[in-house]
Coordinates of C-alpha atoms and ligand atoms in Angstrom, one line a residue:
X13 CA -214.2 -20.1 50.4
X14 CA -217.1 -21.1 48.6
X15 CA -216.4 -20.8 44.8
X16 CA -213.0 -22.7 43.5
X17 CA -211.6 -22.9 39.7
X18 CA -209.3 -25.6 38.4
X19 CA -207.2 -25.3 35.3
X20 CA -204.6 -27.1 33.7
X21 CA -201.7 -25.2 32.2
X22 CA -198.6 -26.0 30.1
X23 CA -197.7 -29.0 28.2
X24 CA -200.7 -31.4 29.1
X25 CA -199.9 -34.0 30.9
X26 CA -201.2 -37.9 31.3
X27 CA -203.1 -37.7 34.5
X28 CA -204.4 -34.4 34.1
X29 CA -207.9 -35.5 33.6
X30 CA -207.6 -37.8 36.7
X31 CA -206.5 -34.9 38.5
X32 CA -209.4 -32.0 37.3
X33 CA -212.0 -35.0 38.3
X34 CA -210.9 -35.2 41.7
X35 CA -210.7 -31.9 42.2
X36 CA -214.4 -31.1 41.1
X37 CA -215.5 -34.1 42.9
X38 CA -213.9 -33.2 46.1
X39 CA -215.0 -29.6 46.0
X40 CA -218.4 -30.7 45.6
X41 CA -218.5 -32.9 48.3
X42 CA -216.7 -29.8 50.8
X43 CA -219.9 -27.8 49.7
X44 CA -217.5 -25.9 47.4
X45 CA -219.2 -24.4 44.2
X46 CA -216.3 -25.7 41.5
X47 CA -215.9 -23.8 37.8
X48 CA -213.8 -25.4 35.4
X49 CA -211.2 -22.6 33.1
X50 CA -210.5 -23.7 29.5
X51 CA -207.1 -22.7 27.9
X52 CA -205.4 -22.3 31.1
X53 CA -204.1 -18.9 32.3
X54 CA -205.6 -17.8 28.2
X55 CA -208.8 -18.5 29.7
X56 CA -208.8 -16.9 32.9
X57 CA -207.6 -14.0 30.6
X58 CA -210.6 -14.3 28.1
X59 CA -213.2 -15.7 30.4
X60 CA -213.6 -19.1 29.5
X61 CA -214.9 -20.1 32.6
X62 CA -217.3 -22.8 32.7
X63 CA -219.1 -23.8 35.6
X64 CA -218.9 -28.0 36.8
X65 CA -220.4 -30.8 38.1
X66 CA -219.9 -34.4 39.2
X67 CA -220.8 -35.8 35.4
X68 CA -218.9 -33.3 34.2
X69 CA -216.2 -35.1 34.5
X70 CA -217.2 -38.4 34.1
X71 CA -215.6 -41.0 32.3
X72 CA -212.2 -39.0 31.9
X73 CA -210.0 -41.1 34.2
X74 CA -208.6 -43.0 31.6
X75 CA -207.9 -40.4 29.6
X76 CA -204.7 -38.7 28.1
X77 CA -204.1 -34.9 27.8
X78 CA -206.6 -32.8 29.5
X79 CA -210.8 -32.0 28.5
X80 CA -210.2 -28.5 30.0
X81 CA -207.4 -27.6 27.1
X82 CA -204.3 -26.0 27.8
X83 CA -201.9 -23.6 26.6
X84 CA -198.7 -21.8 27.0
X85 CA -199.6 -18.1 27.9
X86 CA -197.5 -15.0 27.0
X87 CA -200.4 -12.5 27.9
X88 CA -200.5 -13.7 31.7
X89 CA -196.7 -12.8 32.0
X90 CA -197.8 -9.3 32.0
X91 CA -198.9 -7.2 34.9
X92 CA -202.0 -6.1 32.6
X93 CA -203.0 -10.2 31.8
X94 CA -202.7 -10.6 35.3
X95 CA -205.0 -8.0 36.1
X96 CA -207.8 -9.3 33.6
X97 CA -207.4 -12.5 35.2
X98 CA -208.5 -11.3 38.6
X99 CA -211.2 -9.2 37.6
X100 CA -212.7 -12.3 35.6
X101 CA -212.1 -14.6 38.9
X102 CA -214.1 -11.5 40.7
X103 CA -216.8 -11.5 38.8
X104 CA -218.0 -15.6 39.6
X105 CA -216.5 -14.3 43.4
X106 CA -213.8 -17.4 42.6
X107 CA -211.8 -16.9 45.7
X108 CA -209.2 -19.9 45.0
X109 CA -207.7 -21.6 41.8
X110 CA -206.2 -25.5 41.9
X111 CA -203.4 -24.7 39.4
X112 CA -202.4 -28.0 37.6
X113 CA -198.7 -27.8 35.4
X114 CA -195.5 -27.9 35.5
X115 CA -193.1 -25.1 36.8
X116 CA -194.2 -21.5 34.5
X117 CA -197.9 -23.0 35.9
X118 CA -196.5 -22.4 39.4
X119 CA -195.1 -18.4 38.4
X120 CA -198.5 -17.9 37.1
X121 CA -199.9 -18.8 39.7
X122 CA -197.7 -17.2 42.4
X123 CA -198.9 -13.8 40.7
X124 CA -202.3 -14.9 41.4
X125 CA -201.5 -14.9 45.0
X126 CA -199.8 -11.5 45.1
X127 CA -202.9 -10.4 44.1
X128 CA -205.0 -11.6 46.8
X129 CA -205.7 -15.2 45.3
X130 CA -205.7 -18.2 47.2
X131 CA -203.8 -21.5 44.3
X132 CA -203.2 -24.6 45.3
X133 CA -200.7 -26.4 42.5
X134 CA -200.4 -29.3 41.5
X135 CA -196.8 -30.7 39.4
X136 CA -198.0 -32.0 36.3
X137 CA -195.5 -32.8 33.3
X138 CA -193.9 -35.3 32.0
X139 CA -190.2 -33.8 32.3
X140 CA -190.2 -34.9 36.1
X141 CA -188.3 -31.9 36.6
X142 CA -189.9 -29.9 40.1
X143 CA -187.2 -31.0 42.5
X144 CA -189.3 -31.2 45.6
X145 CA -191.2 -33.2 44.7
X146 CA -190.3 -37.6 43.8
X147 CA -192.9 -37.7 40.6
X148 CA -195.0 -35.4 38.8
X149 CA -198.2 -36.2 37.4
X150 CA -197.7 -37.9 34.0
X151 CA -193.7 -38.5 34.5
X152 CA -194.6 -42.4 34.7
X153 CA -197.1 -42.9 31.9
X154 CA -194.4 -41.3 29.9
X155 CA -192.0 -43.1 30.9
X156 CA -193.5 -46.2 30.0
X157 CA -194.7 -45.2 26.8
X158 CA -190.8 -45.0 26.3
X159 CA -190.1 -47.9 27.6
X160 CA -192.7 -49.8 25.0
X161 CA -191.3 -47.7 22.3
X162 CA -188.2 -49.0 22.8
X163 CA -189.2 -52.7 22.9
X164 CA -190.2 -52.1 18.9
X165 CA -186.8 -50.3 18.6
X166 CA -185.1 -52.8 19.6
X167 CA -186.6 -55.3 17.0
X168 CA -185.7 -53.4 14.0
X169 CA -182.3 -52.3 15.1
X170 CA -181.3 -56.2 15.9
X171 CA -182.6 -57.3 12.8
X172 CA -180.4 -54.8 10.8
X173 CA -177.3 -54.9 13.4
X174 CA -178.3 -51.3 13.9
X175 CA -178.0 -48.6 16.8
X176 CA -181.1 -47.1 16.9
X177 CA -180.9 -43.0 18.6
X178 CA -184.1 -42.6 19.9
X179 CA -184.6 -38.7 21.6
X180 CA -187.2 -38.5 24.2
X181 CA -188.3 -35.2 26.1
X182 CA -187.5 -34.0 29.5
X183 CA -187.2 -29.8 28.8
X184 CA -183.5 -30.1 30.2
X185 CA -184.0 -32.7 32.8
X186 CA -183.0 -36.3 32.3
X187 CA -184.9 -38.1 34.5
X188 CA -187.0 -39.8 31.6
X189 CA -184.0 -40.7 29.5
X190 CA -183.0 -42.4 32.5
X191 CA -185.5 -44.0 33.9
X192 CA -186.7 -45.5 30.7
X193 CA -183.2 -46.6 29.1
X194 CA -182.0 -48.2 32.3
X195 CA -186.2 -50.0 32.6
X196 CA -185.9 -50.7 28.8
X197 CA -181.5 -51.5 28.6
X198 CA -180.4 -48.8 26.9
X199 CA -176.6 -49.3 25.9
X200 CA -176.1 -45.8 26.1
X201 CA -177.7 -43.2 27.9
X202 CA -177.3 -38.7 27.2
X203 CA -178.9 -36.9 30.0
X204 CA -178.2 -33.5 30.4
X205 CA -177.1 -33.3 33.6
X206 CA -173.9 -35.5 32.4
X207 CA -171.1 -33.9 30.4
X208 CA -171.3 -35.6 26.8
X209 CA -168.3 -37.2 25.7
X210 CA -168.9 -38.8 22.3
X211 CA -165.2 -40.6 22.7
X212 CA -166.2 -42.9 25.2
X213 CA -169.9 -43.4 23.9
X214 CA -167.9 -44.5 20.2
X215 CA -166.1 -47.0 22.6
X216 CA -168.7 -48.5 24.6
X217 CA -170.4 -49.0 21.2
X218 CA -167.2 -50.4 19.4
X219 CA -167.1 -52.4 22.5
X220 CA -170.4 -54.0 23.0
X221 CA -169.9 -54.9 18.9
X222 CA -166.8 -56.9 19.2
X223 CA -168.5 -58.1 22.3
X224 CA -171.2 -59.9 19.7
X225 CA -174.0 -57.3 20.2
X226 CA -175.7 -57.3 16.9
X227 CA -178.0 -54.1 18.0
X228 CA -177.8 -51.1 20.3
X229 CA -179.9 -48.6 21.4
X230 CA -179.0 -44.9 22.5
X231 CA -181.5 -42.9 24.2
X232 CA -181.0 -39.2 24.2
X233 CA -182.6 -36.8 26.4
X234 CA -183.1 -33.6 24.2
X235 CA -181.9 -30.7 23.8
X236 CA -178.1 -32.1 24.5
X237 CA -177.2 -32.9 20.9
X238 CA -178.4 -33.1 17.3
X239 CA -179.7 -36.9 17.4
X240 CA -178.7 -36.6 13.5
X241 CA -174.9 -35.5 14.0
X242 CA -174.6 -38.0 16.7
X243 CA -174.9 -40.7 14.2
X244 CA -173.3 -39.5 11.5
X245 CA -170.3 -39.3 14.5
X246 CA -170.8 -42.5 15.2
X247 CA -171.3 -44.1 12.1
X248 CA -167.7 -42.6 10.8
X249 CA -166.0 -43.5 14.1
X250 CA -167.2 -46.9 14.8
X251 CA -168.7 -48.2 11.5
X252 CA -171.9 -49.0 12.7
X253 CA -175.0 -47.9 10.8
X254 CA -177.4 -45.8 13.0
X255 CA -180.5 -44.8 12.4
X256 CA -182.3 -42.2 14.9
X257 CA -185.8 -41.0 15.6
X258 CA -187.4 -38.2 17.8
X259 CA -190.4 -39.6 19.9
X260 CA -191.7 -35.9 20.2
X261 CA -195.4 -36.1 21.8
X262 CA -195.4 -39.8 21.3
X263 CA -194.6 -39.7 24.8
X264 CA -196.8 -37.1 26.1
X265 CA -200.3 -38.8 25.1
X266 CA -202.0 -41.9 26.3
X267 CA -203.8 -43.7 28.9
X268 CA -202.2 -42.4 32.2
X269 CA -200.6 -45.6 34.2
X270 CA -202.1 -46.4 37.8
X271 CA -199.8 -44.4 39.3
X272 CA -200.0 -41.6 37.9
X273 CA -203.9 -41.5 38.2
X274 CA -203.2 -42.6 42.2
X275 CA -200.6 -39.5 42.3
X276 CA -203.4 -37.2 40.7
X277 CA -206.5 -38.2 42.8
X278 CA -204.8 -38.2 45.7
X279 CA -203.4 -34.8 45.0
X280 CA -206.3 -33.3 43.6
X281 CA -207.9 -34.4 47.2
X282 CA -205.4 -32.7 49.4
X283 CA -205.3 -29.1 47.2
X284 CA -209.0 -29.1 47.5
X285 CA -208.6 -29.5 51.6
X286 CA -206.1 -26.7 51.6
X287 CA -207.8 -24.3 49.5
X288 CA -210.9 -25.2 51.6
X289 CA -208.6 -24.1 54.5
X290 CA -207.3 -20.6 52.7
X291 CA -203.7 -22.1 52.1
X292 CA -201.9 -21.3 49.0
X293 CA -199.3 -23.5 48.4
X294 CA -198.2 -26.7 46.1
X295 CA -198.8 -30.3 46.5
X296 CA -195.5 -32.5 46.0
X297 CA -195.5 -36.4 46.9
X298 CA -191.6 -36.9 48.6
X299 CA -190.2 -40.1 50.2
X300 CA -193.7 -41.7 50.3
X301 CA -195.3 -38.8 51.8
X302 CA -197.7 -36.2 50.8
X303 CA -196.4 -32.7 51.4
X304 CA -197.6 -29.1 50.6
X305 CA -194.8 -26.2 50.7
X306 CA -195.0 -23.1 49.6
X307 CA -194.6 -22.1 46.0
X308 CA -191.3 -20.1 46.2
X309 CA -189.4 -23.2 48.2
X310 CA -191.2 -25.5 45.5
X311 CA -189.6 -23.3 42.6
X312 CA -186.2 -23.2 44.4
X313 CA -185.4 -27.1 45.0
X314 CA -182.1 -28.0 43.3
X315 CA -182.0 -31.1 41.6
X316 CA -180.2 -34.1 43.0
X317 CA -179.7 -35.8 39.8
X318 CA -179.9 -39.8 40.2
X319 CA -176.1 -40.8 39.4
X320 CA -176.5 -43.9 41.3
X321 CA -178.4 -45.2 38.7
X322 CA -177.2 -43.6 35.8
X323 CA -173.7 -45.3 36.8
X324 CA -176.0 -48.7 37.4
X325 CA -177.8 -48.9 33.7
X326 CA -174.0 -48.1 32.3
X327 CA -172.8 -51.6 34.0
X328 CA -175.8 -53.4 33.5
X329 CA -175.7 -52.7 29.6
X330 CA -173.2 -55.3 28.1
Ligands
F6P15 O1 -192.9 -29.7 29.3 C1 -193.4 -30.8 28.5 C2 -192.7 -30.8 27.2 O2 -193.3 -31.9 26.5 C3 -191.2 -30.9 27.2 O3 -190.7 -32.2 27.4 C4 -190.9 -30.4 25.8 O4 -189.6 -29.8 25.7 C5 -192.0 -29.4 25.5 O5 -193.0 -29.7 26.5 C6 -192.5 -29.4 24.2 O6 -193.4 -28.3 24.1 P1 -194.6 -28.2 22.9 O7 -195.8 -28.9 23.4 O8 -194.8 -26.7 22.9 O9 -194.0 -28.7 21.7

């Protein structure tokens, strides 16, 4: 292995940069030549390959989203984008790719390897949601980013005896809804992964009211229900005004947290060490250690959703 790639795929991700930094730093330093591909799998496709050095990617640790672009790639679904992927890695004799998305980044990239490729991946989004794996790069950042959001939610709805709906993202996984509303004290928390019953949200809402709480705030992972319909349900049922707002890519930008720039150094370190061995393969940080499995058990994990503390941020909001 002499020539690697990097590329960043998908919805970009806090910590990307972090990540695309190590990685050309640590191929550099294993001797490695290391070529950085714009537009993800789009520019593997169209040959935006650039090659990269240490400055290169200075001065990009602190920084959100990711200076290589990325994109969301129909072409490289197809046999045929594959194949005009492979002849362009060919041609710079780019014998392994560090992969760095979420989990259509990690099907790419297992068609890379069918075709003779060696990828190490890295989990990078903010929806948390690779299941073998405790955190993906850029799940934190986000997280707290909801969890300041909130704080200014919280002012407005108090000062208007309000409840504020505030949707945040998670591409059917919960895992941010959670984590921020029970960090931040959301009164009421929709995940997906939990049957919504509006009858006993109305309730605990009616409740905490003639309890003498002046404002609440519900925090709705999306894609479970129109934020919109919600309040008008509530708003009929419990005669509370509610106002709602979708965070959208609010949540997706900024500063990446010092975890999630740890989780991405480190990580960029260890795929550079396995693709400097020939190993394909994907990079997960579980119960405190670092682990690399292959991409098919990766993309298999079942999700143990975190009922413990969904049940916990229930009792604790009062
Ligand atoms: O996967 C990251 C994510 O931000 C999801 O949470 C969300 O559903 C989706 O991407 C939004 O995609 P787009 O950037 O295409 O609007």
């Amino acid at each position: 292995m002499e020539n690697i790639a990097v590329l960043t795929s998908g919805g970009d991700s806090p910590g990307m940069n972090a990540c695309i930094r190590a990685v050309v730093r640590c191929g550099i330093a294993n001797g490695l030549t290391v070529y950085g591909v714009q537009r993800g799998y789009a520019g593997l496709i169209n040959d935006e390959i650039i090659p990269l050095n240490e400055r290169s990617v200075g001065n990009i640790i602190q920084l959100g989203g990711t200076f290589l672009k990325t994109a969301r790639c129909k072409e490289f679904m197809t046999p045929e984008g594959v194949d005009k992927a492979v002849k362009n890695l060919r041609k710079y004799n780019i014998d392994g790719v560090v992969v760095i998305g979420g989990d259509g980044t990690f099907r790419g990239a297992n068609e890379l390897i069918k075709r003779g490729v060696k990828c190490a991946c890295i989990p990078a989004t903010i929806d948390n949601n690779l299941f073998y794996t405790d955190y993906t790069i850029g799940y934190d950042t986000a997280t707290n980013t909801v969890v300041n959001l909130i704080n200014n939610f919280r002012d407005t709805s108090l000062s208007h005896d309000r409840v504020s709906i505030i949707e945040v993202m998670g591409a059917g996984c919960g895992d941010i809804a959670l984590c921020a509303g029970l960090a931040a004290g959301a009164d009421v928390i929709i995940v997906p992964e939990i049957k919504l019953d509006i009858d006993n949200i109305c309730e605990r809402l009616s409740n905490a009211r003639n309890h003498g709480k002046e404002g609440s705030i519900v925090l709705l992972a999306e894609k479970v229900c129109d934020p919109k319909k919600l309040a008008e349900v509530i708003q009929q049922r419990c005669g509370i005004e509610c106002r709602t707002a979708i965070l959208g890519h609010l949540q997706r930008g900024g500063s990446p947290s010092a975890f999630d720039r740890n989780l991405a150094s480190r990580s960029g370190a260890i795929a550079v060490e396995r693709l400097k061995l020939e190993e394909s393969g994907v990079v997960g940080y579980k119960a405190g250690q670092y682990i690399f499995v292959p991409i098919e058990e990766a993309l298999s994990a079942k999700q143990i959703f975190d009922i413990g503390g969904y049940q916990l941020a229930q009792k604790l909001s009062f």
